[in-house]
PDB file of C-alpha atoms in Angstrom:
ATOM      1  CA  MET V  13      23.411 -10.694 -10.704  1.00 45.00           C
ATOM      2  CA  GLN V  14      20.831  -7.938 -10.207  1.00 43.00           C
ATOM      3  CA  GLY V  15      20.642  -8.772  -6.506  1.00 45.00           C
ATOM      4  CA  ASP V  16      24.429  -8.369  -6.184  1.00 45.00           C
ATOM      5  CA  VAL V  17      24.257  -5.011  -7.943  1.00 41.00           C
ATOM      6  CA  ASP V  18      21.497  -3.825  -5.613  1.00 46.00           C
ATOM      7  CA  LEU V  19      23.500  -4.915  -2.576  1.00 44.00           C
ATOM      8  CA  CYS V  20      26.565  -3.055  -3.818  1.00 46.00           C
ATOM      9  CA  MET V  21      24.498   0.057  -4.514  1.00 47.00           C
ATOM     10  CA  ARG V  22      22.894  -0.106  -1.074  1.00 48.00           C
ATOM     11  CA  ALA V  23      26.276  -0.511   0.640  1.00 45.00           C
ATOM     12  CA  ARG V  24      27.726   2.385  -1.349  1.00 43.00           C
ATOM     13  CA  ALA V  25      24.748   4.589  -0.445  1.00 46.00           C
ATOM     14  CA  VAL V  26      25.088   3.769   3.251  1.00 43.00           C
ATOM     15  CA  ARG V  27      28.833   4.515   3.234  1.00 39.00           C
ATOM     16  CA  HIS V  28      28.226   7.803   1.446  1.00 41.00           C
ATOM     17  CA  LEU V  29      25.490   8.761   3.906  1.00 42.00           C
ATOM     18  CA  GLN V  30      27.550   7.978   6.981  1.00 42.00           C
ATOM     19  CA  GLY V  31      30.905   9.137   5.621  1.00 42.00           C
ATOM     20  CA  GLY V  32      32.544   5.702   5.633  1.00 41.00           C
ATOM     21  CA  ASP V  33      32.395   2.538   7.673  1.00 41.00           C
ATOM     22  CA  THR V  34      34.040   4.137  10.696  1.00 38.00           C
ATOM     23  CA  ALA V  35      34.002   7.504  12.434  1.00 40.00           C
ATOM     24  CA  SER V  36      36.921   9.487  13.813  1.00 39.00           C
ATOM     25  CA  GLY V  37      37.406   9.413  17.559  1.00 41.00           C
ATOM     26  CA  ALA V  38      38.540  12.281  19.764  1.00 40.00           C
ATOM     27  CA  ASP V  39      42.161  11.108  19.474  1.00 42.00           C
ATOM     28  CA  GLY V  40      42.059  11.126  15.680  1.00 42.00           C
ATOM     29  CA  GLY V  41      41.725   7.339  15.516  1.00 39.00           C
ATOM     30  CA  GLN V  42      38.791   5.379  14.174  1.00 39.00           C
ATOM     31  CA  SER V  43      35.810   4.480  16.367  1.00 40.00           C
ATOM     32  CA  TYR V  44      32.895   2.132  15.751  1.00 36.00           C
ATOM     33  CA  ASN V  45      29.680   3.754  14.524  1.00 43.00           C
ATOM     34  CA  PRO V  46      26.679   1.485  15.286  1.00 43.00           C
ATOM     35  CA  ASP V  47      24.389   3.320  12.871  1.00 43.00           C
ATOM     36  CA  VAL V  48      26.770   2.533   9.998  1.00 43.00           C
ATOM     37  CA  ALA V  49      26.899  -1.154  10.874  1.00 44.00           C
ATOM     38  CA  ASN V  50      23.139  -1.360  11.405  1.00 70.00           C
ATOM     39  CA  PRO V  51      21.411   1.160   9.113  1.00 75.00           C
ATOM     40  CA  LEU V  52      18.111  -0.735   9.393  1.00 77.00           C
ATOM     41  CA  GLU V  53      18.215  -0.513  13.193  1.00 86.00           C
ATOM     42  CA  SER V  54      18.873   3.216  12.911  1.00 88.00           C
ATOM     43  CA  LEU V  55      15.840   3.558  10.632  1.00 87.00           C
ATOM     44  CA  GLU V  56      13.705   1.526  13.059  1.00 89.00           C
ATOM     45  CA  ARG V  57      14.731   3.756  15.990  1.00 90.00           C
ATOM     46  CA  GLN V  58      13.809   6.899  14.105  1.00 90.00           C
ATOM     47  CA  LEU V  59      10.446   5.475  13.034  1.00 91.00           C
ATOM     48  CA  GLU V  60       9.708   4.166  16.532  1.00 89.00           C
ATOM     49  CA  ALA V  61      10.143   7.694  17.905  1.00 90.00           C
ATOM     50  CA  LEU V  62       7.801   8.899  15.167  1.00 89.00           C
ATOM     51  CA  VAL V  63       5.108   6.328  15.999  1.00 88.00           C
ATOM     52  CA  GLU V  64       5.365   7.086  19.717  1.00 87.00           C
ATOM     53  CA  ARG V  65       4.736  10.776  18.988  1.00 87.00           C
ATOM     54  CA  ALA V  66       1.862  10.115  16.589  1.00 86.00           C
ATOM     55  CA  ILE V  67      -0.122   7.599  18.666  1.00 84.00           C
ATOM     56  CA  PRO V  68      -1.728   8.757  21.952  1.00 76.00           C
ATOM     57  CA  ARG V  69      -0.386   7.207  25.146  1.00 70.00           C
ATOM     58  CA  LEU V  70      -3.692   5.439  25.816  1.00 62.00           C
ATOM     59  CA  LEU V  71      -3.445   3.596  22.515  1.00 69.00           C
ATOM     60  CA  GLY V  72       0.301   3.081  22.867  1.00 61.00           C
ATOM     61  CA  SER V  73      -0.308   0.602  25.681  1.00 72.00           C
ATOM     62  CA  ARG V  74      -2.307  -1.595  23.277  1.00 81.00           C
ATOM     63  CA  LEU V  75      -0.433  -0.948  20.036  1.00 82.00           C
ATOM     64  CA  SER V  76       3.191  -2.054  19.901  1.00 85.00           C
ATOM     65  CA  THR V  77       5.128   0.951  18.599  1.00 86.00           C
ATOM     66  CA  THR V  78       8.173  -1.311  18.212  1.00 88.00           C
ATOM     67  CA  VAL V  79       6.280  -3.712  15.933  1.00 88.00           C
ATOM     68  CA  ILE V  80       4.805  -0.894  13.818  1.00 90.00           C
ATOM     69  CA  ALA V  81       8.173   0.846  13.477  1.00 91.00           C
ATOM     70  CA  GLY V  82       9.879  -2.426  12.594  1.00 90.00           C
ATOM     71  CA  GLN V  83       7.351  -3.196   9.864  1.00 90.00           C
ATOM     72  CA  LEU V  84       7.550   0.348   8.458  1.00 93.00           C
ATOM     73  CA  ALA V  85      11.354   0.218   8.413  1.00 91.00           C
ATOM     74  CA  ARG V  86      11.514  -3.200   6.759  1.00 89.00           C
ATOM     75  CA  THR V  87       8.899  -2.392   4.108  1.00 88.00           C
ATOM     76  CA  MET V  88      10.698   0.859   3.309  1.00 90.00           C
ATOM     77  CA  ASP V  89      14.112  -0.801   3.139  1.00 88.00           C
ATOM     78  CA  ASP V  90      12.900  -3.842   1.178  1.00 84.00           C
ATOM     79  CA  GLY V  91      10.982  -1.651  -1.253  1.00 83.00           C
ATOM     80  CA  VAL V  92      13.903   0.590  -2.265  1.00 86.00           C
ATOM     81  CA  ARG V  93      14.430   0.698  -6.030  1.00 85.00           C
ATOM     82  CA  TRP V  94      17.648   1.780  -7.672  1.00 80.00           C
ATOM     83  CA  ASP V  95      17.941   3.818 -10.855  1.00 77.00           C
ATOM     84  CA  GLU V  96      20.718   3.510 -13.423  1.00 76.00           C
ATOM     85  CA  ARG V  97      22.854   6.045 -11.508  1.00 78.00           C
ATOM     86  CA  GLY V  98      22.755   4.021  -8.298  1.00 78.00           C
ATOM     87  CA  LYS V  99      20.287   6.308  -6.482  1.00 83.00           C
ATOM     88  CA  GLY V 100      17.835   4.534  -4.193  1.00 86.00           C
ATOM     89  CA  PHE V 101      14.147   5.515  -4.153  1.00 89.00           C
ATOM     90  CA  ALA V 102      12.062   4.545  -1.128  1.00 91.00           C
ATOM     91  CA  PRO V 103       8.380   3.550  -1.491  1.00 89.00           C
ATOM     92  CA  ASP V 104       5.936   6.449  -1.310  1.00 89.00           C
ATOM     93  CA  GLN V 105       2.699   4.537  -0.617  1.00 87.00           C
ATOM     94  CA  TYR V 106       2.084   2.814   2.737  1.00 90.00           C
ATOM     95  CA  ALA V 107      -0.993   0.908   3.952  1.00 87.00           C
ATOM     96  CA  LEU V 108      -1.418   0.029   7.630  1.00 88.00           C
ATOM     97  CA  THR V 109      -4.058  -2.668   8.049  1.00 85.00           C
ATOM     98  CA  LEU V 110      -5.775  -3.278  11.398  1.00 84.00           C
ATOM     99  CA  HIS V 111      -8.993  -4.690  12.777  1.00 84.00           C
ATOM    100  CA  PRO V 112     -11.970  -2.451  11.760  1.00 83.00           C
ATOM    101  CA  GLU V 113     -12.642  -1.380  15.367  1.00 86.00           C
ATOM    102  CA  ASP V 114      -8.995  -0.416  15.796  1.00 88.00           C
ATOM    103  CA  VAL V 115      -9.112   1.714  12.643  1.00 85.00           C
ATOM    104  CA  GLU V 116     -12.155   3.564  13.997  1.00 86.00           C
ATOM    105  CA  THR V 117     -10.420   4.111  17.340  1.00 87.00           C
ATOM    106  CA  LEU V 118      -7.269   5.441  15.708  1.00 87.00           C
ATOM    107  CA  LEU V 119      -9.166   7.813  13.419  1.00 84.00           C
ATOM    108  CA  SER V 120     -11.209   9.175  16.334  1.00 86.00           C
ATOM    109  CA  GLN V 121      -8.368   9.557  18.844  1.00 86.00           C
ATOM    110  CA  ALA V 122      -5.537  10.363  16.423  1.00 85.00           C
ATOM    111  CA  PRO V 123      -7.181  12.133  13.443  1.00 86.00           C
ATOM    112  CA  GLU V 124      -3.840  13.500  12.209  1.00 88.00           C
ATOM    113  CA  LEU V 125      -2.114  10.114  12.377  1.00 89.00           C
ATOM    114  CA  ARG V 126      -1.864   9.548   8.620  1.00 88.00           C
ATOM    115  CA  GLU V 127      -0.442  13.013   7.969  1.00 91.00           C
ATOM    116  CA  GLU V 128       2.070  12.736  10.834  1.00 92.00           C
ATOM    117  CA  LEU V 129       3.253   9.318   9.699  1.00 93.00           C
ATOM    118  CA  ALA V 130       3.570  10.535   6.106  1.00 92.00           C
ATOM    119  CA  ARG V 131       5.728  13.501   7.160  1.00 93.00           C
ATOM    120  CA  GLY V 132       7.844  11.282   9.402  1.00 93.00           C
ATOM    121  CA  LEU V 133       8.369   8.668   6.695  1.00 94.00           C
ATOM    122  CA  SER V 134       9.475  11.378   4.275  1.00 93.00           C
ATOM    123  CA  GLU V 135      11.984  12.721   6.797  1.00 94.00           C
ATOM    124  CA  ALA V 136      13.261   9.248   7.715  1.00 93.00           C
ATOM    125  CA  ALA V 137      13.737   8.232   4.069  1.00 92.00           C
ATOM    126  CA  ARG V 138      15.785  11.329   3.287  1.00 91.00           C
ATOM    127  CA  ASP V 139      17.770  11.115   6.537  1.00 90.00           C
ATOM    128  CA  HIS V 140      18.861   7.617   5.509  1.00 89.00           C
ATOM    129  CA  GLY V 141      19.976   8.615   2.032  1.00 89.00           C
ATOM    130  CA  PHE V 142      16.902   7.593   0.030  1.00 90.00           C
ATOM    131  CA  LEU V 143      15.088   9.684  -2.556  1.00 90.00           C
ATOM    132  CA  LEU V 144      11.334   9.870  -3.080  1.00 90.00           C
ATOM    133  CA  ALA V 145       9.540  10.052  -6.423  1.00 87.00           C
ATOM    134  CA  ALA V 146       6.548  11.553  -4.583  1.00 87.00           C
ATOM    135  CA  GLU V 147       5.727  12.585  -1.027  1.00 90.00           C
ATOM    136  CA  PRO V 148       4.599   9.565   1.033  1.00 91.00           C
ATOM    137  CA  GLU V 149       0.911   8.820   1.553  1.00 88.00           C
ATOM    138  CA  VAL V 150      -0.400   6.631   4.376  1.00 89.00           C
ATOM    139  CA  THR V 151      -3.690   4.722   4.272  1.00 86.00           C
ATOM    140  CA  LEU V 152      -5.432   2.995   7.181  1.00 84.00           C
ATOM    141  CA  ALA V 153      -7.191  -0.141   5.933  1.00 82.00           C
ATOM    142  CA  ALA V 154      -9.466  -2.525   7.837  1.00 78.00           C
ATOM    143  CA  ASP V 155      -9.302  -6.314   7.886  1.00 76.00           C
ATOM    144  CA  PRO V 156     -11.809  -8.145  10.104  1.00 75.00           C
ATOM    145  CA  THR V 157      -9.657 -11.291  10.043  1.00 74.00           C
ATOM    146  CA  LEU V 158      -6.896  -9.592  12.031  1.00 78.00           C
ATOM    147  CA  ALA V 159      -6.798  -9.910  15.817  1.00 84.00           C
ATOM    148  CA  ARG V 160      -7.398  -6.742  17.822  1.00 87.00           C
ATOM    149  CA  TRP V 161      -4.376  -4.401  17.713  1.00 87.00           C
ATOM    150  CA  ASP V 162      -2.442  -6.525  15.248  1.00 87.00           C
ATOM    151  CA  VAL V 163      -0.930  -4.448  12.440  1.00 88.00           C
ATOM    152  CA  ARG V 164       0.155  -5.379   8.914  1.00 87.00           C
ATOM    153  CA  VAL V 165       2.147  -2.913   6.776  1.00 88.00           C
ATOM    154  CA  VAL V 166       2.456  -2.947   2.975  1.00 86.00           C
ATOM    155  CA  ALA V 167       4.419  -0.414   0.887  1.00 85.00           C
ATOM    156  CA  TRP V 168       4.761   0.234  -2.823  1.00 84.00           C
ATOM    157  CA  HIS V 169       5.742   2.886  -5.371  1.00 83.00           C
ATOM    158  CA  ARG V 170       3.267   5.195  -7.052  1.00 75.00           C
ATOM    159  CA  ALA V 171       5.709   6.110  -9.839  1.00 58.00           C
ATOM    160  CA  ARG V 172       8.827   4.596 -11.363  1.00 51.00           C
ATOM    161  CA  PRO V 173      12.063   6.285 -10.167  1.00 46.00           C
ATOM    162  CA  LEU V 174      13.441   6.436 -13.719  1.00 42.00           C
ATOM    163  CA  GLU V 175      10.402   8.370 -14.946  1.00 43.00           C
ATOM    164  CA  PHE V 176      10.769  10.785 -12.032  1.00 40.00           C
ATOM    165  CA  THR V 177      14.449  11.479 -12.642  1.00 38.00           C
ATOM    166  CA  GLN V 178      13.929  11.999 -16.355  1.00 40.00           C
ATOM    167  CA  GLY V 179      10.937  14.270 -15.860  1.00 38.00           C
ATOM    168  CA  MET V 180       7.353  13.742 -16.918  1.00 37.00           C
ATOM    169  CA  PRO V 181       5.809  15.368 -19.997  1.00 37.00           C
ATOM    170  CA  ARG V 182       3.568  18.362 -19.391  1.00 36.00           C
ATOM    171  CA  GLU V 183       0.590  16.762 -21.063  1.00 36.00           C
ATOM    172  CA  SER V 184      -0.211  13.110 -20.552  1.00 41.00           C
ATOM    173  CA  ARG V 185      -1.397  11.572 -23.806  1.00 43.00           C
ATOM    174  CA  THR V 186      -2.983   8.405 -22.505  1.00 44.00           C
ATOM    175  CA  GLU V 187      -5.138   6.122 -24.589  1.00 51.00           C
ATOM    176  CA  PRO V 188      -8.728   6.315 -23.289  1.00 50.00           C
ATOM    177  CA  GLY V 189      -9.099   2.543 -22.825  1.00 62.00           C
ATOM    178  CA  ARG V 190      -5.545   1.797 -21.767  1.00 82.00           C
ATOM    179  CA  VAL V 191      -5.168   0.133 -18.367  1.00 86.00           C
ATOM    180  CA  PRO V 192      -2.940   2.102 -15.936  1.00 87.00           C
ATOM    181  CA  ALA V 193       0.446   0.391 -15.700  1.00 85.00           C
ATOM    182  CA  GLY V 194       0.876  -1.774 -12.611  1.00 86.00           C
ATOM    183  CA  ALA V 195      -2.603  -1.113 -11.160  1.00 90.00           C
ATOM    184  CA  PHE V 196      -3.762  -3.507  -8.424  1.00 90.00           C
ATOM    185  CA  LEU V 197      -5.991  -3.931  -5.391  1.00 91.00           C
ATOM    186  CA  ILE V 198      -4.856  -5.143  -1.972  1.00 88.00           C
ATOM    187  CA  ILE V 199      -7.873  -7.031  -0.632  1.00 86.00           C
ATOM    188  CA  ASP V 200      -8.474  -7.302   3.121  1.00 83.00           C
ATOM    189  CA  GLY V 201      -4.837  -6.408   3.750  1.00 76.00           C
ATOM    190  CA  GLY V 202      -3.529  -9.830   2.809  1.00 76.00           C
ATOM    191  CA  LYS V 203      -3.512 -10.543  -0.926  1.00 82.00           C
ATOM    192  CA  HIS V 204      -3.406  -8.584  -4.166  1.00 86.00           C
ATOM    193  CA  PHE V 205      -5.448  -8.635  -7.355  1.00 89.00           C
ATOM    194  CA  PRO V 206      -3.730  -7.266 -10.501  1.00 89.00           C
ATOM    195  CA  LEU V 207      -5.977  -4.904 -12.463  1.00 91.00           C
ATOM    196  CA  ASP V 208      -4.800  -5.914 -15.912  1.00 88.00           C
ATOM    197  CA  ARG V 209      -8.045  -5.487 -17.852  1.00 89.00           C
ATOM    198  CA  PRO V 210     -10.250  -2.441 -18.623  1.00 89.00           C
ATOM    199  CA  VAL V 211     -13.310  -3.770 -16.750  1.00 89.00           C
ATOM    200  CA  VAL V 212     -13.392  -5.612 -13.404  1.00 91.00           C
ATOM    201  CA  ASN V 213     -16.689  -6.587 -11.759  1.00 90.00           C
ATOM    202  CA  ILE V 214     -17.117  -7.058  -8.014  1.00 91.00           C
ATOM    203  CA  GLY V 215     -19.966  -8.905  -6.281  1.00 89.00           C
ATOM    204  CA  ARG V 216     -21.323 -12.239  -5.064  1.00 86.00           C
ATOM    205  CA  ARG V 217     -22.101 -13.769  -8.458  1.00 86.00           C
ATOM    206  CA  LEU V 218     -19.603 -16.306  -9.743  1.00 82.00           C
ATOM    207  CA  ASP V 219     -19.160 -14.489 -13.049  1.00 81.00           C
ATOM    208  CA  ASN V 220     -17.560 -11.501 -11.282  1.00 85.00           C
ATOM    209  CA  GLN V 221     -13.790 -11.164 -11.425  1.00 87.00           C
ATOM    210  CA  ILE V 222     -13.681 -10.454  -7.679  1.00 89.00           C
ATOM    211  CA  ILE V 223     -16.182 -12.580  -5.753  1.00 87.00           C
ATOM    212  CA  LEU V 224     -17.128 -11.504  -2.227  1.00 87.00           C
ATOM    213  CA  GLU V 225     -19.060 -14.102  -0.213  1.00 84.00           C
ATOM    214  CA  ASP V 226     -20.928 -11.763   2.100  1.00 87.00           C
ATOM    215  CA  PRO V 227     -24.730 -11.505   2.438  1.00 89.00           C
ATOM    216  CA  HIS V 228     -24.432  -7.702   2.513  1.00 92.00           C
ATOM    217  CA  VAL V 229     -22.696  -7.659  -0.885  1.00 91.00           C
ATOM    218  CA  SER V 230     -25.003  -7.461  -3.912  1.00 91.00           C
ATOM    219  CA  ARG V 231     -24.718  -9.979  -6.727  1.00 88.00           C
ATOM    220  CA  THR V 232     -23.338  -7.265  -9.025  1.00 89.00           C
ATOM    221  CA  HIS V 233     -22.174  -4.711  -6.480  1.00 93.00           C
ATOM    222  CA  ALA V 234     -19.505  -2.520  -8.086  1.00 93.00           C
ATOM    223  CA  GLN V 235     -17.394  -2.169 -11.181  1.00 93.00           C
ATOM    224  CA  LEU V 236     -13.933  -0.836 -12.017  1.00 94.00           C
ATOM    225  CA  ARG V 237     -13.760   0.616 -15.515  1.00 90.00           C
ATOM    226  CA  VAL V 238     -10.948   2.437 -17.336  1.00 90.00           C
ATOM    227  CA  ARG V 239     -11.797   5.952 -18.512  1.00 87.00           C
ATOM    228  CA  GLU V 240      -9.260   8.351 -19.979  1.00 84.00           C
ATOM    229  CA  GLY V 241      -6.431   6.165 -18.755  1.00 86.00           C
ATOM    230  CA  ARG V 242      -7.667   6.027 -15.118  1.00 90.00           C
ATOM    231  CA  PHE V 243      -9.640   3.418 -13.204  1.00 92.00           C
ATOM    232  CA  VAL V 244     -13.069   4.682 -12.131  1.00 92.00           C
ATOM    233  CA  LEU V 245     -15.040   2.862  -9.423  1.00 94.00           C
ATOM    234  CA  PHE V 246     -18.812   2.666  -9.946  1.00 93.00           C
ATOM    235  CA  ASP V 247     -21.402   1.464  -7.445  1.00 92.00           C
ATOM    236  CA  LEU V 248     -23.956  -0.544  -9.458  1.00 90.00           C
ATOM    237  CA  GLY V 249     -27.008   0.363  -7.377  1.00 87.00           C
ATOM    238  CA  SER V 250     -26.023  -1.899  -4.490  1.00 90.00           C
ATOM    239  CA  THR V 251     -28.099  -2.105  -1.307  1.00 89.00           C
ATOM    240  CA  SER V 252     -25.305  -1.576   1.230  1.00 92.00           C
ATOM    241  CA  GLY V 253     -23.362   0.918  -0.867  1.00 93.00           C
ATOM    242  CA  THR V 254     -19.686   1.462  -1.635  1.00 94.00           C
ATOM    243  CA  GLN V 255     -17.361   3.704   0.363  1.00 92.00           C
ATOM    244  CA  VAL V 256     -14.140   5.370  -0.740  1.00 91.00           C
ATOM    245  CA  ASN V 257     -11.909   6.872   1.952  1.00 86.00           C
ATOM    246  CA  GLY V 258     -14.741   6.625   4.475  1.00 84.00           C
ATOM    247  CA  ARG V 259     -17.408   8.314   2.343  1.00 87.00           C
ATOM    248  CA  ARG V 260     -20.226   6.690   0.407  1.00 91.00           C
ATOM    249  CA  SER V 261     -19.634   7.062  -3.312  1.00 91.00           C
ATOM    250  CA  GLN V 262     -21.503   6.293  -6.526  1.00 90.00           C
ATOM    251  CA  GLN V 263     -18.556   7.094  -8.799  1.00 90.00           C
ATOM    252  CA  HIS V 264     -14.931   7.824  -7.959  1.00 92.00           C
ATOM    253  CA  VAL V 265     -11.754   8.260 -10.018  1.00 92.00           C
ATOM    254  CA  LEU V 266      -9.223   6.161  -8.144  1.00 92.00           C
ATOM    255  CA  ARG V 267      -5.834   7.417  -7.007  1.00 88.00           C
ATOM    256  CA  PRO V 268      -3.086   5.302  -5.426  1.00 86.00           C
ATOM    257  CA  GLY V 269      -3.784   4.882  -1.725  1.00 84.00           C
ATOM    258  CA  ASP V 270      -7.583   5.163  -1.980  1.00 88.00           C
ATOM    259  CA  ALA V 271      -9.341   2.870   0.522  1.00 89.00           C
ATOM    260  CA  ILE V 272     -12.465   1.084  -0.750  1.00 93.00           C
ATOM    261  CA  ALA V 273     -14.998  -0.535   1.582  1.00 92.00           C
ATOM    262  CA  ILE V 274     -17.698  -2.904   0.315  1.00 93.00           C
ATOM    263  CA  ALA V 275     -19.703  -4.374   3.199  1.00 91.00           C
ATOM    264  CA  GLY V 276     -17.140  -6.317   5.268  1.00 85.00           C
ATOM    265  CA  SER V 277     -14.414  -6.259   2.609  1.00 88.00           C
ATOM    266  CA  ASN V 278     -11.724  -3.596   2.465  1.00 89.00           C
ATOM    267  CA  MET V 279      -9.429  -2.843  -0.440  1.00 90.00           C
ATOM    268  CA  VAL V 280      -6.620  -0.421  -1.169  1.00 90.00           C
ATOM    269  CA  TYR V 281      -5.987   0.748  -4.724  1.00 91.00           C
ATOM    270  CA  GLY V 282      -2.373   1.009  -5.847  1.00 87.00           C
ATOM    271  CA  GLU V 283      -0.264   1.584  -8.932  1.00 85.00           C
ATOM    272  CA  ASP V 284       3.317   0.382  -9.275  1.00 81.00           C
ATOM    273  CA  ALA V 285       5.040  -0.082 -12.621  1.00 73.00           C
ATOM    274  CA  GLY V 286       6.777  -3.111 -11.119  1.00 70.00           C
ATOM    275  CA  GLY V 287       3.473  -4.743 -10.207  1.00 66.00           C
ATOM    276  CA  PRO V 288       1.826  -5.475  -6.836  1.00 67.00           C
ATOM    277  CA  PRO V 289       3.945  -5.642  -3.647  1.00 69.00           C
ATOM    278  CA  ASP V 290       5.997  -8.824  -3.323  1.00 65.00           C
ATOM    279  CA  SER V 291       4.987  -9.031   0.329  1.00 62.00           C
ATOM    280  CA  THR V 292       1.385  -9.889  -0.570  1.00 66.00           C
ATOM    281  CA  PRO V 293       0.551 -13.126  -2.441  1.00 63.00           C
ATOM    282  CA  ALA V 294      -1.823 -13.093  -5.394  1.00 64.00           C
ATOM    283  CA  TYR V 295      -5.308 -14.484  -5.149  1.00 57.00           C
ATOM    284  CA  THR V 296      -5.708 -17.863  -6.847  1.00 52.00           C
ATOM    285  CA  PRO V 297      -9.188 -19.132  -7.726  1.00 43.00           C
ATOM    286  CA  PRO V 298     -10.295 -22.258  -5.830  1.00 40.00           C
ATOM    287  CA  PHE V 299     -12.093 -23.421  -9.004  1.00 45.00           C
ATOM    288  CA  PRO V 300     -11.537 -23.140 -12.776  1.00 43.00           C
ATOM    289  CA  PRO V 301     -12.084 -19.542 -13.956  1.00 46.00           C
ATOM    290  CA  ARG V 302     -15.458 -18.830 -15.540  1.00 49.00           C
ATOM    291  CA  PRO V 303     -16.045 -17.657 -18.232  1.00 47.00           C
ATOM    292  CA  ALA V 304     -13.005 -19.040 -20.081  1.00 35.00           C
ATOM    293  CA  GLY V 305      -9.960 -16.816 -19.880  1.00 38.00           C
ATOM    294  CA  ASP V 306     -11.415 -14.615 -17.131  1.00 42.00           C
ATOM    295  CA  GLN V 307      -9.676 -14.350 -13.778  1.00 42.00           C
ATOM    296  CA  GLN V 308     -11.790 -15.200 -10.740  1.00 42.00           C
ATOM    297  CA  THR V 309     -10.993 -14.132  -7.202  1.00 43.00           C
ATOM    298  CA  HIS V 310     -12.694 -15.853  -4.292  1.00 43.00           C
ATOM    299  CA  VAL V 311     -12.613 -13.980  -0.981  1.00 46.00           C
ATOM    300  CA  ALA V 312     -13.569 -16.283   1.849  1.00 44.00           C
ATOM    301  CA  ARG V 313     -16.100 -15.107   4.405  1.00 47.00           C
ATOM    302  CA  PRO V 314     -16.969 -16.554   7.831  1.00 46.00           C
ATOM    303  CA  PRO V 315     -19.011 -19.792   7.678  1.00 46.00           C
ATOM    304  CA  GLY V 316     -22.755 -19.413   8.044  1.00 48.00           C
ATOM    305  CA  SER V 317     -23.119 -16.548   5.557  1.00 44.00           C
ATOM    306  CA  GLU V 318     -26.175 -17.073   3.377  1.00 45.00           C
ATOM    307  CA  ASP V 319     -26.844 -15.950  -0.175  1.00 43.00           C
ATOM    308  CA  GLU V 320     -29.732 -13.622  -0.963  1.00 42.00           C
TER     309      GLU V 320
END
């Protein structure tokens, strides 16, 4: 039933945006409007032009602007949420995951890429009749398992549309130990880990909630802990360190879209009242959780890695 309602709302929004299913011809009759019949294709065309402007020509020969635009358009369209008045809100958080070397190349040759894509996504969303609860943010994340110049796009909402339309209180009275609603990590661009507890440990030891099999990761490497209603990332004196948004950090209050790098593992922090993105599967432990009742996440690393 809900799916039918969403489809009806989407169709009504498209008709309102385009002024009906047909357009008037020069003779006063009705002519076919391809953008009305294919709103997703129209969105893809607009985003492809955006990507072509944002990425230098040298990189454009290796990166498929059509593929990137198609993924951005589909994640935006699939992620639209409808409020009780039938208004559609597009996602405002986007993560583009590439091979680590490709991320470095993009950041060096197109330093304004994230800002340009964010502005273009905002314009495209509004041009196609969608609202935004917040201005879009774009994160570049690295995943060493991806082939060179392959791209994976994930999108989610930082805030619930209903809360945005009703207005937020001036002062947020959050409980100090309360876990932020819908907090999660996207790990290595492929799977998500729900942050549904006030403390999450990261490292190589099997009693961590997130286990990273990498010789450069310390046994107890980092910790996520709730403080004043926000998740704070702490480096626990690790040897290789912890980076947030490209900078080494000992302590960092996380915001949606922050990129975390621990040795060869890359994570993106997100918050969505509806939970992690449907496009990424959840991690499932390959062995019974330990200790009892604690969630374990096992991130596979290339064979041959040795423990300290």
